[in-house]
Amino acid sequence: MSVLPALRVPEELSARVPAEQRGSGRDDVRLLVSRGTSVTHHAFRGLPGQLRAGDVLVVNTSATLPAAVSGRLGPDPGGEPIVVHFSTRGDDGRWAVELRTPRPDSGAGTTLPRAGGPAGAVVRLPGGEHLVLDEPLAPGGSRLWWARVSCADVPALLGRHGRPIRYGYTERDQPLSAYQTVFARPSPDGAGSAEMPSAGRPFTARLVAELKSRGVRFAPVTLHTGVASAEAHEPPYPERFEVPRSTALLVNAVAADGGRIIAVGTTAVRALESAAGPDGVVRAASGWTELVITPRRGVRVVDGLLTGLHEPGASHLLMLAAIAGQAALTRGYEEALSGRYLWHEFGDVHLLLPAETVHGSRC
């Protein structure tokens, strides 16, 4: 179900290169601020002026992997060219993968959707490695498949032969550093995100320092994102997450004192809400989350969200509606379109906050 069925985003509003290649730096993007249905327009560098001392920004520390690897389908050297998107490592050592068709004349870069399978299919990978497709990730699914990889250390394989996943609206290939946020931290087991937790991308070390100096606090969580369904907009599937005890304690203390918990990105929302009980208390947690946040389910902890601009059919919009309400979301996206904001991972950002009374308290 589309949350914004009447919305149409023109192709020219896709951000084709990172902000630092369009302007003066990562934080040289625009910031749309929604307080309920009230909308204002700012530069992202003005974020400290939109927050309060005592606010907590929950950030995802997952590092982005070079998750796209070129290969050949079948045992023969002349097999069909394939790009493998490595999505998620399972508990049994298998990997969920997406097979894509290289787009003609795109260099190493963009790809076209392709059905996975069949079971038993072999994909030859660089360095003499290969994978074998086992079964669809979800019964009846065709996009993502569980695969057994001959290399035991897949993150090392990606480090040698992989590159960041890139979609067709971007102009050219970018280095992996362009897909890392200032919050990214390497995982001891080499795990990471197949796609960048992009809401954190505009932050710089200088901006983080300014926010801290103004009394805004940061709480880390980890959620390793899998490969999004850029064309089909499927709902999220299970992903690995961790909410440390220190984050749980801080969030609970601030919430009890009436402070605001603002997630940086939909991944941070999914992780934090997965660790919250029906009573709204956050507890340290780790493992897999299958949580899908909709307006019917609602949120238990998060008061606001800083996020990119999502396609009209994206399942993430259900989460945004759950946090901000349908009216606020519709109003914000109408303003983003009329204001010519830029979409996607290198684009502008949207801060959704609770509506305020004239005295500044939450309604």
CSV table of C-alpha atoms in Angstrom, one decimal:
chain,number,residue,atom,x,y,z
A,1,MET,CA,0.0,0.0,0.0
A,2,SER,CA,1.4,3.4,-1.0
A,3,VAL,CA,1.3,6.0,1.8
A,4,LEU,CA,1.7,8.8,-0.8
A,5,PRO,CA,-0.2,7.5,-3.8
A,6,ALA,CA,-0.5,10.9,-5.6
A,7,LEU,CA,3.2,11.7,-5.2
A,8,ARG,CA,5.4,11.7,-8.4
A,9,VAL,CA,9.1,12.5,-8.1
A,10,PRO,CA,10.7,13.8,-11.3
A,11,GLU,CA,14.0,12.1,-12.3
A,12,GLU,CA,15.9,15.4,-12.1
A,13,LEU,CA,15.3,15.5,-8.4
A,14,SER,CA,17.5,12.4,-7.9
A,15,ALA,CA,20.9,13.3,-6.3
A,16,ARG,CA,23.4,11.9,-8.8
A,17,VAL,CA,26.6,12.6,-6.9
A,18,PRO,CA,27.6,13.1,-3.3
A,19,ALA,CA,27.0,16.6,-1.8
A,20,GLU,CA,30.8,17.3,-1.5
A,21,GLN,CA,31.0,17.0,-5.3
A,22,ARG,CA,28.1,19.4,-5.8
A,23,GLY,CA,29.0,21.9,-3.1
A,24,SER,CA,31.4,22.6,-0.3
A,25,GLY,CA,31.1,19.4,1.8
A,26,ARG,CA,29.0,16.5,3.1
A,27,ASP,CA,26.9,18.9,5.2
A,28,ASP,CA,26.1,21.1,2.2
A,29,VAL,CA,22.6,19.7,1.8
A,30,ARG,CA,19.2,21.1,2.6
A,31,LEU,CA,17.2,20.3,5.7
A,32,LEU,CA,13.4,20.2,5.6
A,33,VAL,CA,11.9,20.4,9.1
A,34,SER,CA,8.4,19.3,9.9
A,35,ARG,CA,6.8,20.0,13.2
A,36,GLY,CA,3.5,18.4,12.7
A,37,THR,CA,2.1,20.0,9.6
A,38,SER,CA,4.3,23.1,10.1
A,39,VAL,CA,7.2,23.1,7.6
A,40,THR,CA,10.4,25.2,7.5
A,41,HIS,CA,13.4,25.2,5.3
A,42,HIS,CA,17.1,25.3,6.4
A,43,ALA,CA,20.6,24.3,5.6
A,44,PHE,CA,21.7,21.1,7.2
A,45,ARG,CA,24.5,23.0,9.0
A,46,GLY,CA,21.7,24.7,10.9
A,47,LEU,CA,20.6,21.5,12.5
A,48,PRO,CA,21.9,22.5,16.0
A,49,GLY,CA,19.4,25.4,16.0
A,50,GLN,CA,16.5,22.9,15.4
A,51,LEU,CA,17.3,20.7,18.4
A,52,ARG,CA,17.3,21.3,22.2
A,53,ALA,CA,19.8,20.6,24.9
A,54,GLY,CA,19.0,17.2,26.3
A,55,ASP,CA,17.8,15.8,23.0
A,56,VAL,CA,19.2,12.4,22.1
A,57,LEU,CA,20.2,11.5,18.6
A,58,VAL,CA,20.2,7.7,18.1
A,59,VAL,CA,22.8,6.8,15.4
A,60,ASN,CA,23.6,3.6,13.5
A,61,THR,CA,27.3,2.7,13.7
A,62,SER,CA,27.2,0.0,11.0
A,63,ALA,CA,29.9,0.4,8.4
A,64,THR,CA,29.1,0.0,4.7
A,65,LEU,CA,30.5,-3.0,2.9
A,66,PRO,CA,31.8,-3.1,-0.7
A,67,ALA,CA,28.9,-5.6,-1.2
A,68,ALA,CA,28.8,-5.7,-5.1
A,69,VAL,CA,31.0,-8.3,-6.8
A,70,SER,CA,31.1,-9.2,-10.5
A,71,GLY,CA,30.9,-12.9,-11.4
A,72,ARG,CA,29.8,-15.4,-14.1
A,73,LEU,CA,26.8,-17.7,-13.9
A,74,GLY,CA,27.7,-21.4,-14.4
A,75,PRO,CA,30.9,-23.4,-14.4
A,76,ASP,CA,32.1,-22.3,-17.8
A,77,PRO,CA,34.4,-19.2,-18.4
A,78,GLY,CA,31.9,-17.8,-20.9
A,79,GLY,CA,28.9,-17.9,-18.6
A,80,GLU,CA,26.4,-15.0,-18.2
A,81,PRO,CA,27.9,-11.9,-16.6
A,82,ILE,CA,26.3,-11.4,-13.1
A,83,VAL,CA,26.7,-8.9,-10.3
A,84,VAL,CA,26.2,-10.4,-6.9
A,85,HIS,CA,24.9,-8.1,-4.1
A,86,PHE,CA,25.9,-9.7,-0.8
A,87,SER,CA,23.1,-8.8,1.6
A,88,THR,CA,23.1,-10.6,4.9
A,89,ARG,CA,25.1,-13.4,6.6
A,90,GLY,CA,23.0,-16.1,8.2
A,91,ASP,CA,23.7,-17.9,11.5
A,92,ASP,CA,24.5,-21.0,9.5
A,93,GLY,CA,27.3,-19.3,7.5
A,94,ARG,CA,25.2,-18.9,4.3
A,95,TRP,CA,24.7,-15.5,2.8
A,96,ALA,CA,21.6,-13.9,1.4
A,97,VAL,CA,22.5,-12.6,-2.0
A,98,GLU,CA,20.8,-10.8,-4.9
A,99,LEU,CA,21.8,-11.5,-8.5
A,100,ARG,CA,21.7,-8.5,-10.8
A,101,THR,CA,22.4,-8.1,-14.5
A,102,PRO,CA,25.1,-5.5,-15.4
A,103,ARG,CA,23.7,-2.5,-17.2
A,104,PRO,CA,25.3,-2.2,-20.6
A,105,ASP,CA,27.9,0.6,-21.0
A,106,SER,CA,27.8,1.4,-17.3
A,107,GLY,CA,31.3,0.3,-16.5
A,108,ALA,CA,31.5,-1.5,-13.2
A,109,GLY,CA,28.6,0.5,-11.9
A,110,THR,CA,24.8,0.0,-12.3
A,111,THR,CA,22.7,-3.0,-12.7
A,112,LEU,CA,19.2,-4.2,-13.7
A,113,PRO,CA,16.9,-6.4,-11.7
A,114,ARG,CA,17.0,-10.2,-12.3
A,115,ALA,CA,15.2,-13.1,-10.8
A,116,GLY,CA,17.4,-15.4,-8.6
A,117,GLY,CA,17.8,-19.1,-8.9
A,118,PRO,CA,17.5,-21.8,-9.8
A,119,ALA,CA,18.6,-23.9,-6.7
A,120,GLY,CA,22.0,-25.4,-7.4
A,121,ALA,CA,23.1,-22.6,-9.7
A,122,VAL,CA,26.8,-21.8,-9.5
A,123,VAL,CA,28.2,-18.3,-9.7
A,124,ARG,CA,32.0,-18.0,-10.3
A,125,LEU,CA,33.6,-15.2,-8.3
A,126,PRO,CA,37.0,-13.5,-8.5
A,127,GLY,CA,40.0,-15.1,-6.9
A,128,GLY,CA,38.9,-18.6,-7.8
A,129,GLU,CA,35.9,-18.5,-5.4
A,130,HIS,CA,32.3,-19.4,-6.1
A,131,LEU,CA,28.9,-19.6,-4.6
A,132,VAL,CA,26.0,-22.0,-4.9
A,133,LEU,CA,22.3,-20.9,-4.6
A,134,ASP,CA,20.4,-23.0,-2.1
A,135,GLU,CA,16.8,-21.6,-1.7
A,136,PRO,CA,14.9,-18.3,-1.7
A,137,LEU,CA,15.2,-16.2,1.5
A,138,ALA,CA,11.5,-16.1,1.8
A,139,PRO,CA,9.1,-18.9,0.6
A,140,GLY,CA,7.9,-18.0,-2.8
A,141,GLY,CA,10.4,-15.2,-3.2
A,142,SER,CA,12.6,-14.7,-6.2
A,143,ARG,CA,14.9,-11.7,-5.5
A,144,LEU,CA,17.0,-12.8,-2.5
A,145,TRP,CA,18.5,-16.3,-2.2
A,146,TRP,CA,20.5,-18.1,0.5
A,147,ALA,CA,23.8,-19.1,-1.0
A,148,ARG,CA,26.8,-21.1,0.2
A,149,VAL,CA,30.1,-19.4,-0.5
A,150,SER,CA,33.3,-21.3,-1.0
A,151,CYS,CA,35.3,-18.6,0.8
A,152,ALA,CA,34.9,-18.8,4.6
A,153,ASP,CA,35.8,-15.1,5.0
A,154,VAL,CA,33.3,-13.3,2.8
A,155,PRO,CA,34.1,-9.8,4.2
A,156,ALA,CA,37.7,-10.3,3.1
A,157,LEU,CA,36.5,-11.4,-0.3
A,158,LEU,CA,34.5,-8.2,-0.5
A,159,GLY,CA,37.4,-6.2,0.6
A,160,ARG,CA,39.5,-7.6,-2.2
A,161,HIS,CA,37.0,-7.7,-5.1
A,162,GLY,CA,33.9,-5.8,-4.1
A,163,ARG,CA,32.6,-2.2,-4.6
A,164,PRO,CA,29.7,-0.3,-3.2
A,165,ILE,CA,26.2,-1.1,-4.5
A,166,ARG,CA,25.2,1.6,-6.9
A,167,TYR,CA,21.8,2.4,-8.5
A,168,GLY,CA,21.0,3.7,-11.9
A,169,TYR,CA,20.1,7.3,-10.8
A,170,THR,CA,23.7,8.0,-9.8
A,171,GLU,CA,26.1,9.5,-12.3
A,172,ARG,CA,29.3,7.5,-11.7
A,173,ASP,CA,31.1,5.0,-9.4
A,174,GLN,CA,32.2,6.4,-6.0
A,175,PRO,CA,34.8,5.1,-3.6
A,176,LEU,CA,33.7,3.2,-0.6
A,177,SER,CA,34.6,6.2,1.6
A,178,ALA,CA,31.7,8.1,0.0
A,179,TYR,CA,29.4,5.5,1.5
A,180,GLN,CA,30.7,5.6,5.1
A,181,THR,CA,29.1,7.9,7.7
A,182,VAL,CA,31.0,9.6,10.4
A,183,PHE,CA,29.4,7.2,12.9
A,184,ALA,CA,30.6,4.0,11.2
A,185,ARG,CA,32.7,1.7,13.2
A,186,PRO,CA,34.2,-1.6,12.0
A,187,SER,CA,32.7,-4.8,13.4
A,188,PRO,CA,35.0,-7.3,14.9
A,189,ASP,CA,33.6,-10.1,12.7
A,190,GLY,CA,33.7,-7.9,9.5
A,191,ALA,CA,29.9,-7.6,9.3
A,192,GLY,CA,28.4,-4.4,8.0
A,193,SER,CA,25.7,-3.0,5.9
A,194,ALA,CA,25.1,-3.9,2.2
A,195,GLU,CA,23.8,-0.3,1.8
A,196,MET,CA,24.8,2.8,3.6
A,197,PRO,CA,22.7,4.0,6.6
A,198,SER,CA,22.4,7.2,4.6
A,199,ALA,CA,20.6,9.5,7.0
A,200,GLY,CA,23.9,9.9,8.9
A,201,ARG,CA,25.9,10.8,5.8
A,202,PRO,CA,25.6,14.7,6.1
A,203,PHE,CA,27.1,14.7,9.6
A,204,THR,CA,30.7,15.9,9.9
A,205,ALA,CA,33.0,15.6,12.9
A,206,ARG,CA,32.7,19.4,13.3
A,207,LEU,CA,28.9,19.3,13.4
A,208,VAL,CA,28.8,16.5,15.9
A,209,ALA,CA,31.1,18.5,18.1
A,210,GLU,CA,28.9,21.5,17.9
A,211,LEU,CA,25.8,19.5,18.7
A,212,LYS,CA,27.5,18.0,21.8
A,213,SER,CA,28.6,21.5,22.9
A,214,ARG,CA,24.9,22.5,22.8
A,215,GLY,CA,23.9,19.7,25.0
A,216,VAL,CA,22.6,17.2,22.4
A,217,ARG,CA,23.6,13.7,23.2
A,218,PHE,CA,24.4,10.7,20.9
A,219,ALA,CA,23.3,7.1,21.5
A,220,PRO,CA,24.8,4.4,19.3
A,221,VAL,CA,22.9,1.4,18.0
A,222,THR,CA,23.9,-1.1,15.2
A,223,LEU,CA,21.7,-2.4,12.5
A,224,HIS,CA,23.4,-4.1,9.5
A,225,THR,CA,21.1,-3.2,6.5
A,226,GLY,CA,20.6,-5.7,3.7
A,227,VAL,CA,19.9,-5.0,0.1
A,228,ALA,CA,16.9,-2.8,-0.5
A,229,SER,CA,14.3,-3.6,-3.1
A,230,ALA,CA,15.0,-0.5,-5.2
A,231,GLU,CA,12.3,-1.5,-7.8
A,232,ALA,CA,9.8,-3.6,-5.9
A,233,HIS,CA,9.7,-1.8,-2.5
A,234,GLU,CA,9.3,-5.0,-0.5
A,235,PRO,CA,8.9,-4.7,3.2
A,236,PRO,CA,12.0,-5.1,5.3
A,237,TYR,CA,13.2,-8.6,6.0
A,238,PRO,CA,15.1,-9.8,9.1
A,239,GLU,CA,18.3,-7.9,9.9
A,240,ARG,CA,21.0,-8.1,12.6
A,241,PHE,CA,20.9,-5.5,15.3
A,242,GLU,CA,22.4,-4.5,18.6
A,243,VAL,CA,21.3,-2.0,21.2
A,244,PRO,CA,24.0,-1.7,23.9
A,245,ARG,CA,23.1,-1.3,27.6
A,246,SER,CA,24.6,2.2,27.7
A,247,THR,CA,22.2,3.3,25.0
A,248,ALA,CA,19.2,1.7,26.7
A,249,LEU,CA,20.0,3.4,30.0
A,250,LEU,CA,20.4,6.8,28.4
A,251,VAL,CA,17.3,6.6,26.3
A,252,ASN,CA,15.2,5.5,29.3
A,253,ALA,CA,16.5,8.2,31.5
A,254,VAL,CA,15.9,11.0,28.9
A,255,ALA,CA,12.4,9.7,28.1
A,256,ALA,CA,11.5,9.5,31.7
A,257,ASP,CA,12.6,13.1,32.1
A,258,GLY,CA,10.4,14.2,29.2
A,259,GLY,CA,13.3,14.6,26.7
A,260,ARG,CA,13.1,13.8,23.0
A,261,ILE,CA,14.5,10.7,21.4
A,262,ILE,CA,15.3,11.4,17.7
A,263,ALA,CA,16.5,8.6,15.5
A,264,VAL,CA,19.0,9.3,12.7
A,265,GLY,CA,17.6,7.0,9.9
A,266,THR,CA,15.0,4.3,9.7
A,267,THR,CA,17.6,1.7,10.6
A,268,ALA,CA,18.1,3.4,14.0
A,269,VAL,CA,14.3,3.4,14.5
A,270,ARG,CA,14.0,-0.3,13.7
A,271,ALA,CA,16.9,-1.2,16.1
A,272,LEU,CA,15.7,0.9,19.0
A,273,GLU,CA,12.0,-0.1,18.7
A,274,SER,CA,13.1,-3.8,18.5
A,275,ALA,CA,14.6,-3.4,21.9
A,276,ALA,CA,11.6,-1.7,23.5
A,277,GLY,CA,9.0,-3.6,25.4
A,278,PRO,CA,5.2,-2.8,25.4
A,279,ASP,CA,5.9,-0.6,28.4
A,280,GLY,CA,8.2,1.6,26.3
A,281,VAL,CA,11.3,0.6,28.3
A,282,VAL,CA,14.4,-0.1,26.2
A,283,ARG,CA,16.5,-3.0,27.2
A,284,ALA,CA,19.9,-4.1,25.9
A,285,ALA,CA,19.3,-6.5,23.0
A,286,SER,CA,21.0,-8.1,20.1
A,287,GLY,CA,20.2,-10.7,17.4
A,288,TRP,CA,17.7,-10.6,14.5
A,289,THR,CA,14.8,-8.2,14.1
A,290,GLU,CA,11.8,-8.8,11.9
A,291,LEU,CA,10.0,-5.7,13.2
A,292,VAL,CA,8.0,-3.8,10.6
A,293,ILE,CA,6.8,-0.4,11.9
A,294,THR,CA,3.4,0.8,10.5
A,295,PRO,CA,0.9,3.4,11.7
A,296,ARG,CA,-1.2,0.6,13.2
A,297,ARG,CA,1.8,-0.7,15.3
A,298,GLY,CA,3.1,2.8,16.1
A,299,VAL,CA,6.3,3.6,17.9
A,300,ARG,CA,7.0,3.2,21.6
A,301,VAL,CA,10.2,5.2,22.1
A,302,VAL,CA,11.1,7.4,19.2
A,303,ASP,CA,9.7,11.0,19.2
A,304,GLY,CA,11.3,12.2,16.0
A,305,LEU,CA,13.3,11.1,12.9
A,306,LEU,CA,16.0,12.5,10.7
A,307,THR,CA,15.8,10.7,7.3
A,308,GLY,CA,16.3,11.1,3.6
A,309,LEU,CA,13.5,11.5,1.1
A,310,HIS,CA,12.0,8.2,0.1
A,311,GLU,CA,10.3,7.1,-3.1
A,312,PRO,CA,6.5,7.1,-3.0
A,313,GLY,CA,6.2,3.3,-3.0
A,314,ALA,CA,8.9,2.8,-0.3
A,315,SER,CA,7.8,0.7,2.6
A,316,HIS,CA,9.8,3.0,4.9
A,317,LEU,CA,7.0,5.6,4.5
A,318,LEU,CA,4.8,3.5,6.7
A,319,MET,CA,7.3,4.0,9.5
A,320,LEU,CA,7.4,7.8,8.8
A,321,ALA,CA,3.6,7.9,9.0
A,322,ALA,CA,3.7,6.0,12.3
A,323,ILE,CA,6.1,8.6,13.8
A,324,ALA,CA,4.8,11.8,12.3
A,325,GLY,CA,1.2,11.1,11.2
A,326,GLN,CA,-0.2,11.0,7.7
A,327,ALA,CA,-1.0,14.7,7.5
A,328,ALA,CA,2.5,15.8,8.5
A,329,LEU,CA,4.1,13.4,6.1
A,330,THR,CA,2.0,14.5,3.1
A,331,ARG,CA,2.6,18.1,3.9
A,332,GLY,CA,6.3,17.6,4.2
A,333,TYR,CA,6.6,15.8,0.9
A,334,GLU,CA,4.5,18.4,-0.9
A,335,GLU,CA,6.9,21.0,0.4
A,336,ALA,CA,10.0,18.9,-0.6
A,337,LEU,CA,8.6,18.6,-4.2
A,338,SER,CA,7.7,22.3,-4.6
A,339,GLY,CA,11.1,23.2,-3.0
A,340,ARG,CA,13.0,21.0,-5.4
A,341,TYR,CA,14.7,19.0,-2.7
A,342,LEU,CA,17.0,16.1,-3.8
A,343,TRP,CA,16.1,12.5,-3.3
A,344,HIS,CA,18.1,9.3,-2.4
A,345,GLU,CA,21.3,8.6,-0.4
A,346,PHE,CA,23.2,11.6,-1.6
A,347,GLY,CA,20.3,14.0,-1.4
A,348,ASP,CA,18.7,16.3,1.1
A,349,VAL,CA,17.2,15.3,4.5
A,350,HIS,CA,14.0,15.6,6.4
A,351,LEU,CA,13.7,16.2,10.2
A,352,LEU,CA,10.3,15.1,11.5
A,353,LEU,CA,9.6,16.4,15.0
A,354,PRO,CA,6.5,16.4,17.2
A,355,ALA,CA,4.1,19.4,16.8
A,356,GLU,CA,4.7,22.1,19.5
A,357,THR,CA,2.4,24.4,21.3
A,358,VAL,CA,3.2,28.1,21.5
A,359,HIS,CA,5.0,27.3,24.8
A,360,GLY,CA,7.3,24.8,23.0
A,361,SER,CA,6.0,21.7,24.7
A,362,ARG,CA,4.8,18.6,22.8
A,363,CYS,CA,1.2,18.2,22.0
